[in-house]
Amino acid sequence: MKISKKLYSYYLIWPALLIYSIFFVLPALTGLFYSFTDWRLDREAIKFIGFDNFERIFTDRTLLLAIKNTAIFAVVTVLGKNLLGIALAVGLNMKLKSKNILRAIFYSPSILSVLVISIVFTPMLRSDGTINRIFDAVGLHSLNQAWLTNPSIVILTVAAVSIWQHTGFQMAIYLAGLQSISKEYYEAATIDGAGSWRSFRSITIPLLLPAININLMLTLIGGLKVFSEVFVLTGGGPGNASQVVGTIILRSFGEGSWGLGTAVNTLLFAAVTIIAIPLLIFMRRKEVSE
Amino acid sequence: MNFSRKMAWRNYLVEGFLILASLLIILPLLIMIFGSFMTSTEVLKFSLRLPDKWIFSNYSKVFSEGGLGRAFLNGMLITGVSSILNIFTSSAASFILVRRDTKLSNFMYMFFFMGLIAPMSTITTIRVVQWMDFYGSITSVILIYASLNTAFSVFLYSGFIRSIPKALDEVAFLEGANTFDVFFKIVTPLIVPVNATVAIMVFMSVWNDITIPLYFLTDSSKWTMPLSVYNFYGKYSRDWNLIFADLVLTSLPVLILYLFCQKYIVSGLTAGAVKG
């Protein structure tokens, strides 16, 4: 017996569709429009200026640095969160006595606010802070750094704090993925004489692909959207050394240069979409083939 | 025998290494917790030690001077209402999207899914809220959070609802039920675990957020806890014991929620993210 599709009334979609369209899609579309204008707080009339905003973004050194920093942050956190996340998940999927408590510990920072973690790390990252003192204590004085005030490493410091906080979340998704892999595959591989590295490469990684995909996408998109970590830890400083796209948008909002701000946002939108779509298509194809 | 002993040895090695690594996670959190009970001079060492004397009054001081009571209620209101709104709208929409397997519903699924990818356009969102004439209000923030979380919730719900056999609906339809009956009487009870997951995920992300209040709540009497904490952090930058107490207080609601609901987080992630 086949049920008519009409029985599933579209009315139930409306509330979600309305809220989502008005407060998310509509601003995105108007943003696209305003990014080609000279929209400013102090001006009544809005004029079309073509690609001027975008030209400015690509010639302004601070804005370029912000784009570069965002890219660095995204790449470093994607690698860190996923490599460490898989390693932790594989370890905590073994028969260990303390695995439940260890899982809870590694997951715990990711339930807290980025604000909380960033403030906690602020005094520890100072030149005379806890981290440098620990290096001193174990004789690694050469590793000492002005973590938040050295312009050439500050964005990496912020990325490290983010990796510290959120790797546990990635670990949880990888653990869920690992637990859906049947033990029989490993038993068969062991009988065939495969070592643990071989099993990992030929069984774990391929069967973990759905989890890898979703994690890559979440970390990449989250990385490109980074804001709070930078806002709290450095405020974009020292100077402009750790500006990212997110803080630039806040700054242009504060300055009243709204056209430029939305143009930066549009650029971010384009970048995220271009990078995420291939991943998405790959995921959809996986779903179909399963 | 030899093989299993080798396995056991390897497990001990891994366990030892993971325990060491977990210290890296625990230490900063303990510095914060112990520090919140110290005097303002003792805390400045920022090293791991128990307080000489446990000063519980830090907490009451923070609560009164930081205006945290008000911020707590604002946060609860905003977080609670936007979570509930999001659960209702997203689950209902996902049900139809999954069940009507047409071109239009596939397109709409992608339309929602884009929200998972695209960054929010903050400045023009302010503009839209201004047009609707409720910029700065708690209502606007609730609706914005509900819309921002729609994509992820629809994604989780769809993954789960796909695994519920369609035969259940068919029987109900044959008995003369309409869409609303089927959704509320048959599907809703079955998706309770996902409701819990979505509720926790939305609660945590909204409770912990500072971005939206920063842009949208111009009046400090409407601020949520983290933003009040941020403000406090700027004002009391010398009294780290108070700052730490403030941070612990703002973390408590999500911590309590997590302790009671952790099994839902894991099962929801499995159903939605890995299988979906």
GROMACS .gro file of N, CA and C in nm, chain A residues 5 8-11 13-14 17 284, chain B residues 93-94 96-113 154:
model
   90
    5LYS      N    1   0.178   1.129  -0.107
    5LYS     CA    2   0.268   1.226  -0.045
    5LYS      C    3   0.192   1.346   0.009
    8TYR      N    4   0.134   1.420   0.378
    8TYR     CA    5   0.233   1.491   0.458
    8TYR      C    6   0.224   1.640   0.426
    9SER      N    7   0.147   1.710   0.507
    9SER     CA    8   0.116   1.849   0.475
    9SER      C    9   0.238   1.940   0.491
   10TYR      N   10   0.253   2.030   0.395
   10TYR     CA   11   0.365   2.123   0.400
   10TYR      C   12   0.354   2.225   0.514
   11TYR      N   13   0.233   2.232   0.574
   11TYR     CA   14   0.217   2.330   0.682
   11TYR      C   15   0.320   2.315   0.792
   13ILE      N   16   0.622   2.255   0.772
   13ILE     CA   17   0.753   2.314   0.743
   13ILE      C   18   0.752   2.464   0.768
   14TRP      N   19   0.636   2.524   0.755
   14TRP     CA   20   0.628   2.671   0.756
   14TRP      C   21   0.696   2.740   0.873
   17LEU      N   22   1.066   2.729   0.832
   17LEU     CA   23   1.104   2.799   0.709
   17LEU      C   24   1.097   2.951   0.728
  284ARG      N   25   2.711   1.333   0.020
  284ARG     CA   26   2.583   1.290  -0.037
  284ARG      C   27   2.604   1.163  -0.120
  383ALA      N   28   0.948   2.034   1.066
  383ALA     CA   29   0.994   2.053   0.928
  383ALA      C   30   1.068   1.929   0.878
  384SER      N   31   1.155   1.873   0.963
  384SER     CA   32   1.233   1.755   0.921
  384SER      C   33   1.142   1.638   0.886
  386ILE      N   34   0.842   1.633   0.759
  386ILE     CA   35   0.786   1.647   0.624
  386ILE      C   36   0.896   1.634   0.518
  387LEU      N   37   1.010   1.699   0.544
  387LEU     CA   38   1.119   1.695   0.446
  387LEU      C   39   1.162   1.552   0.417
  388VAL      N   40   1.171   1.470   0.521
  388VAL     CA   41   1.216   1.332   0.502
  388VAL      C   42   1.108   1.248   0.435
  389ARG      N   43   0.981   1.268   0.478
  389ARG     CA   44   0.876   1.180   0.430
  389ARG      C   45   0.832   1.209   0.287
  390ARG      N   46   0.830   1.336   0.249
  390ARG     CA   47   0.791   1.368   0.111
  390ARG      C   48   0.915   1.361   0.027
  391ASP      N   49   0.948   1.254  -0.029
  391ASP     CA   50   1.076   1.243  -0.098
  391ASP      C   51   1.063   1.301  -0.239
  392THR      N   52   1.039   1.432  -0.250
  392THR     CA   53   1.022   1.492  -0.383
  392THR      C   54   1.139   1.585  -0.414
  393LYS      N   55   1.144   1.636  -0.535
  393LYS     CA   56   1.249   1.730  -0.575
  393LYS      C   57   1.244   1.853  -0.486
  394LEU      N   58   1.121   1.902  -0.461
  394LEU     CA   59   1.106   2.023  -0.381
  394LEU      C   60   1.157   2.001  -0.238
  395SER      N   61   1.122   1.886  -0.180
  395SER     CA   62   1.165   1.865  -0.041
  395SER      C   63   1.315   1.842  -0.034
  396ASN      N   64   1.374   1.779  -0.136
  396ASN     CA   65   1.519   1.766  -0.140
  396ASN      C   66   1.586   1.903  -0.151
  397PHE      N   67   1.525   1.987  -0.235
  397PHE     CA   68   1.580   2.121  -0.250
  397PHE      C   69   1.572   2.197  -0.117
  398MET      N   70   1.459   2.182  -0.047
  398MET     CA   71   1.444   2.253   0.080
  398MET      C   72   1.541   2.200   0.185
  399TYR      N   73   1.568   2.070   0.180
  399TYR     CA   74   1.666   2.014   0.273
  399TYR      C   75   1.801   2.082   0.250
  400MET      N   76   1.840   2.097   0.123
  400MET     CA   77   1.966   2.165   0.093
  400MET      C   78   1.962   2.312   0.134
  401PHE      N   79   1.845   2.371   0.117
  401PHE     CA   80   1.825   2.512   0.155
  401PHE      C   81   1.852   2.530   0.305
  402PHE      N   82   1.798   2.439   0.385
  402PHE     CA   83   1.826   2.443   0.529
  402PHE      C   84   1.972   2.410   0.556
  403PHE      N   85   2.023   2.312   0.483
  403PHE     CA   86   2.159   2.266   0.507
  403PHE      C   87   2.261   2.377   0.484
  444VAL      N   88   1.776   2.049   1.196
  444VAL     CA   89   1.712   1.978   1.085
  444VAL      C   90   1.802   1.863   1.040
   0.00000   0.00000   0.00000
